Tab-separated table of C-alpha atoms in Angstrom:
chain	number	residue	atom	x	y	z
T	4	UNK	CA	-19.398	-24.724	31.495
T	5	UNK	CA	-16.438	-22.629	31.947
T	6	UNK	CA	-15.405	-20.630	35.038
T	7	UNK	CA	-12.624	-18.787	36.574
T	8	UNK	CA	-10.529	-19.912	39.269
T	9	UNK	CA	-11.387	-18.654	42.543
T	10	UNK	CA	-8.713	-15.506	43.083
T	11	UNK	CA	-8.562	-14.915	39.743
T	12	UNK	CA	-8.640	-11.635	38.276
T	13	UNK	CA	-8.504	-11.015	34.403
T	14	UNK	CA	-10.140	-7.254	34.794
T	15	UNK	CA	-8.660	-4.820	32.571
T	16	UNK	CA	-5.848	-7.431	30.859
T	17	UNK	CA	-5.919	-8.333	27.557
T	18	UNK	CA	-6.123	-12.517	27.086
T	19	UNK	CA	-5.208	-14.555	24.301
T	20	UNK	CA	-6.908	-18.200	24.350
T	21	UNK	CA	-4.245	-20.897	22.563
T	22	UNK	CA	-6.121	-23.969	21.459
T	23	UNK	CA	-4.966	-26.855	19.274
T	24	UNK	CA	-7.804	-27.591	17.261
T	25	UNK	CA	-10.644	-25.587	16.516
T	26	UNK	CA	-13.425	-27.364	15.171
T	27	UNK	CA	-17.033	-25.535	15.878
T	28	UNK	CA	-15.498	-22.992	17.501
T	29	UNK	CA	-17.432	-23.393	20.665
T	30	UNK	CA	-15.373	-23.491	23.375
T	31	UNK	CA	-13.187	-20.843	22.527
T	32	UNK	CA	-16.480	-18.402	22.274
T	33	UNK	CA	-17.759	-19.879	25.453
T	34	UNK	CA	-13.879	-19.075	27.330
T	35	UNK	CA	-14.522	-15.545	25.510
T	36	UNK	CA	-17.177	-14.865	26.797
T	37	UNK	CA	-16.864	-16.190	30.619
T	38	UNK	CA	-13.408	-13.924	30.188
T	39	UNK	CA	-15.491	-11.033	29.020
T	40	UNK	CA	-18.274	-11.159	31.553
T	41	UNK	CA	-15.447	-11.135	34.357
T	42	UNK	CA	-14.390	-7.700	32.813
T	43	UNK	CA	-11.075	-8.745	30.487
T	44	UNK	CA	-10.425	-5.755	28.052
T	45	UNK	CA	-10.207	-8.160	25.258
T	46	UNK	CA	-10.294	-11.556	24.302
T	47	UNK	CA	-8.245	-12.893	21.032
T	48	UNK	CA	-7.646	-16.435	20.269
T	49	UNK	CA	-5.047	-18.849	18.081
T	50	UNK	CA	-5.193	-22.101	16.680
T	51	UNK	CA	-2.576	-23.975	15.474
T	52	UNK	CA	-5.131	-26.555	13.203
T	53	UNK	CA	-9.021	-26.613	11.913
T	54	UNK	CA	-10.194	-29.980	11.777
């Protein structure tokens, strides 16, 4: 389970998640969608490999 930090505030910003690996693709769509819920205007991500 993901959460924010407490005094965190990703409302209206635009995030990009960076991850090394992506594999199932789960945690990234799990960080996307805690940074959603918390009001982010969008959510991209990048991978440098797929194993």
């Amino acid at each position: 389970a993901f959460r924010l930090r407490r005094g965190s505030n990703v409302q209206d910003l635009r995030m990009l998640l960076v991850d090394d690996v992506l594999t199932t693709g789960s945690t990234l769509s799990e960080c996307a969608s805690v940074l959603r819920k918390v009001g982010a205007l969008s959510v991209h991500a990048a991978t440098v490999a797929r194993g």
